[in-house]
Coordinates of C-alpha atoms in Angstrom, one line a residue:
M30 CA -115.7 -244.0 39.3
S31 CA -117.2 -240.8 38.4
N32 CA -114.5 -238.6 40.3
I33 CA -111.7 -240.7 38.2
P34 CA -110.3 -238.1 35.4
P35 CA -109.4 -239.4 31.8
L36 CA -106.4 -241.8 31.7
P37 CA -104.5 -239.4 29.4
A38 CA -104.6 -236.5 31.8
L39 CA -103.2 -238.4 34.5
R40 CA -100.7 -239.8 32.3
A41 CA -99.6 -236.3 31.2
F42 CA -99.5 -235.2 34.9
E43 CA -97.4 -238.2 36.1
A44 CA -94.9 -237.9 33.3
A45 CA -94.4 -234.2 33.9
V46 CA -93.6 -234.6 37.2
R47 CA -91.5 -237.7 37.1
L48 CA -89.2 -236.3 34.1
G49 CA -89.1 -232.6 35.6
G50 CA -91.1 -230.9 32.8
F51 CA -93.6 -230.6 30.0
A52 CA -91.2 -231.1 27.1
R53 CA -89.8 -234.5 28.3
A54 CA -93.2 -235.7 29.3
A55 CA -94.4 -234.7 25.9
A56 CA -91.2 -236.5 24.3
E57 CA -91.9 -239.7 26.3
L58 CA -95.9 -239.5 25.4
N59 CA -95.0 -238.9 21.7
V60 CA -97.3 -235.7 22.0
S61 CA -96.7 -231.9 21.7
T62 CA -95.7 -229.8 24.6
S63 CA -98.9 -227.9 24.4
A64 CA -100.8 -231.3 24.5
V65 CA -99.4 -231.9 27.7
S66 CA -100.0 -228.7 29.1
H67 CA -103.6 -228.9 27.8
Q68 CA -104.2 -232.2 29.7
I69 CA -102.8 -231.1 32.9
R70 CA -104.9 -227.9 32.8
N71 CA -108.0 -230.1 32.1
L72 CA -107.2 -232.1 34.8
E73 CA -106.7 -229.2 37.2
E74 CA -110.2 -228.0 36.0
L75 CA -111.8 -231.3 36.5
L76 CA -110.5 -231.5 40.1
G77 CA -111.0 -228.0 40.9
A78 CA -107.3 -227.4 42.3
R79 CA -103.9 -226.5 41.0
L80 CA -101.7 -229.4 40.9
I81 CA -98.6 -227.9 39.3
E82 CA -96.9 -224.4 39.8
R83 CA -95.2 -223.4 36.5
S84 CA -91.6 -222.3 36.6
T85 CA -89.1 -221.2 33.9
G86 CA -86.1 -221.4 36.6
I87 CA -84.2 -224.7 37.3
G88 CA -86.5 -227.6 38.0
G89 CA -89.4 -226.4 35.6
I90 CA -92.1 -227.4 37.9
R91 CA -93.2 -227.8 41.5
L92 CA -96.2 -229.7 42.9
T93 CA -98.6 -227.9 45.1
A94 CA -100.4 -229.9 48.1
A95 CA -103.1 -231.1 45.9
G96 CA -100.5 -232.4 43.3
T97 CA -98.3 -234.2 46.2
T98 CA -101.7 -235.9 47.2
L99 CA -102.5 -236.9 43.8
L100 CA -99.1 -238.1 42.4
P101 CA -98.4 -241.3 44.6
A102 CA -102.1 -242.5 43.5
A103 CA -101.5 -241.7 39.9
S104 CA -98.3 -243.3 39.8
S105 CA -99.4 -246.6 41.8
A106 CA -102.4 -246.8 39.4
L107 CA -100.7 -246.3 36.2
S108 CA -97.7 -248.8 37.5
L109 CA -100.4 -251.3 38.0
L110 CA -101.9 -250.9 34.8
E111 CA -98.7 -251.4 33.0
D112 CA -97.7 -254.4 34.8
A113 CA -100.9 -256.0 34.0
C114 CA -100.9 -254.9 30.5
S115 CA -97.4 -256.4 30.0
Q116 CA -98.6 -259.9 31.5
I117 CA -101.4 -259.9 29.1
K118 CA -99.0 -259.2 26.3
G119 CA -96.4 -261.6 27.5
V120 CA -94.0 -259.0 27.5
A121 CA -91.9 -258.8 30.8
R122 CA -91.7 -255.4 32.4
Q123 CA -88.2 -253.9 33.6
L124 CA -87.4 -253.6 37.2
T125 CA -84.9 -251.2 38.2
V126 CA -82.6 -251.2 40.9
S127 CA -80.3 -248.5 42.2
A128 CA -77.2 -248.3 44.4
N129 CA -73.9 -246.9 44.9
V130 CA -70.6 -248.3 43.2
P131 CA -69.1 -250.1 46.1
F132 CA -72.3 -251.8 47.3
S133 CA -73.4 -252.4 43.7
A134 CA -70.3 -254.2 42.7
M135 CA -69.2 -255.8 45.9
W136 CA -72.6 -256.9 47.4
L137 CA -75.5 -256.4 45.1
A138 CA -74.8 -257.5 41.7
R139 CA -74.1 -260.8 42.5
R140 CA -77.4 -261.2 44.4
L141 CA -79.4 -259.8 41.5
A142 CA -78.2 -262.2 38.9
E143 CA -79.1 -264.9 41.6
F144 CA -82.7 -263.3 41.9
S145 CA -82.6 -263.1 37.9
G146 CA -81.9 -266.9 37.8
R147 CA -84.8 -267.7 40.1
H148 CA -87.1 -265.7 38.2
P149 CA -86.0 -265.5 34.5
E150 CA -89.4 -264.0 33.3
T151 CA -88.4 -260.7 35.3
R152 CA -86.1 -258.2 33.2
L153 CA -83.8 -256.6 35.8
N154 CA -81.8 -253.3 35.1
A155 CA -79.0 -252.2 37.7
I156 CA -77.6 -248.7 37.6
I157 CA -75.3 -246.5 39.7
Q158 CA -76.7 -243.8 41.8
D159 CA -74.6 -242.1 44.4
G160 CA -76.4 -240.2 47.0
E161 CA -80.1 -239.4 46.7
P162 CA -81.5 -241.5 44.1
D163 CA -83.5 -239.6 41.2
F164 CA -86.3 -242.0 41.2
A165 CA -88.4 -240.3 38.5
R166 CA -85.8 -239.6 35.9
Y167 CA -84.3 -243.0 35.6
D168 CA -87.6 -244.7 36.6
I169 CA -86.1 -246.5 39.6
D170 CA -88.5 -249.3 41.3
L171 CA -86.1 -249.9 44.1
A172 CA -83.0 -247.9 45.7
V173 CA -80.2 -249.3 47.9
V174 CA -79.1 -245.8 49.6
H175 CA -76.2 -245.5 52.2
V176 CA -77.3 -242.9 54.9
P177 CA -76.1 -242.0 58.4
E178 CA -78.4 -243.1 61.1
H179 CA -79.6 -239.9 61.9
K180 CA -81.3 -239.3 58.6
L181 CA -83.0 -242.7 58.5
R182 CA -86.5 -242.1 57.3
P183 CA -89.7 -243.6 58.7
D184 CA -90.4 -245.8 55.4
D185 CA -86.6 -246.8 55.1
V186 CA -86.4 -250.6 55.2
I187 CA -83.0 -251.5 56.9
L188 CA -81.0 -253.7 54.8
L189 CA -77.9 -254.0 56.7
Q190 CA -75.3 -252.4 59.0
E191 CA -71.6 -252.7 58.5
E192 CA -68.6 -253.6 60.8
V193 CA -65.4 -251.8 60.2
F194 CA -61.9 -253.1 60.8
P195 CA -58.4 -253.2 59.8
V196 CA -57.3 -255.7 56.8
C197 CA -54.3 -256.2 54.8
S198 CA -53.3 -258.9 52.2
P199 CA -52.0 -262.1 53.7
E200 CA -48.5 -261.5 52.5
L201 CA -48.3 -257.9 54.5
H202 CA -50.0 -259.6 57.6
P203 CA -47.0 -260.8 59.4
F204 CA -45.1 -257.5 59.0
A205 CA -48.3 -255.3 59.8
S206 CA -49.6 -257.1 63.0
T207 CA -46.5 -256.0 64.6
A208 CA -45.7 -252.7 63.1
V209 CA -48.8 -250.7 62.2
C210 CA -47.1 -247.4 62.7
R211 CA -44.8 -248.4 59.9
C212 CA -47.2 -249.3 57.4
R213 CA -49.1 -247.3 54.6
L214 CA -52.7 -246.4 55.5
L215 CA -55.2 -246.6 52.6
Q216 CA -58.3 -244.3 53.5
E217 CA -61.5 -243.9 51.8
T218 CA -62.9 -240.3 51.5
H219 CA -66.2 -240.0 53.1
D220 CA -67.7 -237.5 55.2
N221 CA -69.2 -237.9 58.6
S222 CA -67.8 -241.5 59.0
P223 CA -65.3 -241.7 61.9
E224 CA -64.8 -245.2 61.9
I225 CA -63.4 -245.4 58.4
D226 CA -60.9 -242.6 59.2
W227 CA -57.5 -243.6 60.5
H228 CA -57.7 -240.7 62.9
T229 CA -60.4 -242.7 65.0
W230 CA -57.9 -245.7 65.4
S231 CA -54.6 -243.6 65.9
A232 CA -54.7 -243.9 69.7
H233 CA -55.5 -247.6 69.6
F234 CA -52.5 -248.2 67.6
G235 CA -50.3 -245.7 69.0
L236 CA -49.6 -244.0 65.9
P237 CA -47.0 -241.2 65.7
N238 CA -48.0 -237.5 65.3
D239 CA -46.7 -237.6 61.8
F240 CA -48.8 -240.6 60.7
E241 CA -50.8 -238.5 58.4
T242 CA -48.0 -238.7 55.8
K243 CA -48.7 -242.2 55.5
I244 CA -52.2 -242.2 54.3
V245 CA -53.2 -242.5 50.9
R246 CA -56.7 -241.2 50.2
Y247 CA -59.0 -242.7 47.4
S248 CA -62.5 -241.4 46.3
S249 CA -64.1 -244.9 46.6
F250 CA -64.2 -248.1 48.7
S251 CA -63.8 -250.2 45.9
Q252 CA -60.2 -248.3 45.4
V253 CA -59.0 -248.8 48.9
I254 CA -59.7 -252.4 48.7
G255 CA -58.4 -253.0 45.4
A256 CA -55.0 -251.4 46.8
A257 CA -55.1 -253.7 49.9
I258 CA -55.6 -256.9 48.1
G259 CA -52.5 -255.8 46.2
G260 CA -50.6 -255.5 49.3
A261 CA -50.2 -251.6 49.2
G262 CA -51.1 -251.2 53.0
L263 CA -53.7 -251.4 55.5
A264 CA -57.1 -250.7 55.0
L265 CA -60.3 -250.2 57.1
G266 CA -62.4 -252.8 55.6
R267 CA -66.5 -252.8 55.7
S268 CA -68.3 -256.1 56.3
P269 CA -69.9 -257.7 54.8
L270 CA -69.0 -255.9 51.4
I271 CA -65.4 -257.6 51.8
D272 CA -66.6 -260.9 53.1
P273 CA -65.7 -262.8 49.8
E274 CA -62.1 -261.3 49.9
L275 CA -61.9 -262.7 53.6
A276 CA -63.4 -266.1 52.8
S277 CA -61.0 -266.6 49.9
A278 CA -58.1 -265.1 51.9
R279 CA -57.4 -262.3 49.4
L280 CA -57.7 -260.3 52.5
V281 CA -57.2 -261.2 56.2
R282 CA -58.3 -259.1 59.4
L283 CA -55.3 -257.4 61.0
F284 CA -56.5 -258.6 64.5
P285 CA -59.8 -261.0 64.6
D286 CA -61.5 -259.3 67.6
L287 CA -61.1 -255.6 66.6
S288 CA -64.0 -253.9 65.0
R289 CA -66.2 -250.8 65.2
P290 CA -69.8 -250.7 63.9
A291 CA -70.4 -248.3 61.1
S292 CA -72.4 -245.0 61.6
W293 CA -74.3 -245.5 58.2
R294 CA -77.0 -248.0 57.2
F295 CA -77.9 -249.4 54.0
V296 CA -81.6 -248.8 53.4
L297 CA -84.1 -250.0 50.7
R298 CA -86.5 -247.2 49.3
R299 CA -89.4 -247.9 46.9
G300 CA -89.9 -245.7 44.2
P301 CA -92.8 -243.4 44.8
G302 CA -96.0 -245.2 43.6
R303 CA -94.2 -248.2 42.1
Q304 CA -96.1 -251.4 42.1
H305 CA -93.9 -254.0 40.1
R306 CA -95.3 -257.3 40.8
M307 CA -91.8 -258.5 41.5
L308 CA -90.8 -255.6 43.7
D309 CA -92.0 -257.0 47.0
P310 CA -90.3 -260.6 46.4
L311 CA -86.9 -258.8 45.5
I312 CA -87.1 -256.9 48.7
E313 CA -87.8 -260.0 50.6
F314 CA -84.9 -261.8 48.8
L315 CA -82.6 -258.9 49.5
R316 CA -83.2 -258.9 53.3
A317 CA -83.1 -262.6 53.4
E318 CA -79.6 -262.5 51.9
A319 CA -78.4 -259.8 54.4
A320 CA -79.7 -261.9 57.2
V321 CA -77.6 -264.7 56.1
P322 CA -74.4 -264.9 58.4
A323 CA -71.2 -263.7 56.9
M324 CA -68.9 -266.7 55.7
R325 CA -66.1 -267.7 58.1
P326 CA -62.9 -265.9 57.0
I327 CA -60.1 -268.0 55.8
D328 CA -57.0 -266.5 57.2
A329 CA -54.4 -268.2 55.2
Y330 CA -51.6 -266.7 56.8
L331 CA -52.6 -267.7 60.5
I332 CA -53.5 -271.4 59.1
S333 CA -50.0 -271.7 57.7
A334 CA -48.4 -270.4 60.8
N335 CA -50.1 -272.5 63.2
A336 CA -49.8 -275.7 61.0

């Protein structure tokens, strides 16, 4: 144990890196900025290696190779200590999960509530993070990240892959199924996702050269689905996110056997060094939920038509 530095020095180092600066670390630790700097300097002297490169530019600090080696171990050790002390004191330690807006609203939120019901002693905190999650600043334990297949990391845990297919409201279905070229087309703005671009489907449906004028673009998938439910036009739905809407017949598939696999994946990424005791159970729960077969859609129009 003689090689383990003092705890205050490790806390100062971990906080400075996680929060991106000495001043932020000082505020969290309730000490002065010079005290944080002094603790890290002592830590570097004890280890005989520079851990952080100081900078006055954007970002404030940068880890050296030695700092990169130390950070996950320090973060993990401090996380385990915090968890153990919380248990002894009888205080539930918060478990923070992040995801983008559509996934959080349409898939994750309900399941986090269910997990909380099974583990009422766990304090769950769900936050919105689009793109790469900022694990350090927001103290994220687990992030659900939407990434293209070619950018998957070795430590990514694949949660699910979506299927994409045209959907519309039951009221619009009789018209849309026979006159796609005359319908308003609802489209999510998203880079490098050809399967959710109506241009990818134009040849299949025989859309005219001027079909671009029929496209209404939205910045989020939630907007697209809201407009489709309201009967505004055809949307390219993403299952399993829209499975509840299909099951309740608020949306129906335009053609039951027509779909394309999504080129992106939803993956789970652990926060560096995060060791919350409920993190692994949450990951197992979410993977089990993702593995459950989708609910069978109830196509209200087809049922009534065949009655």
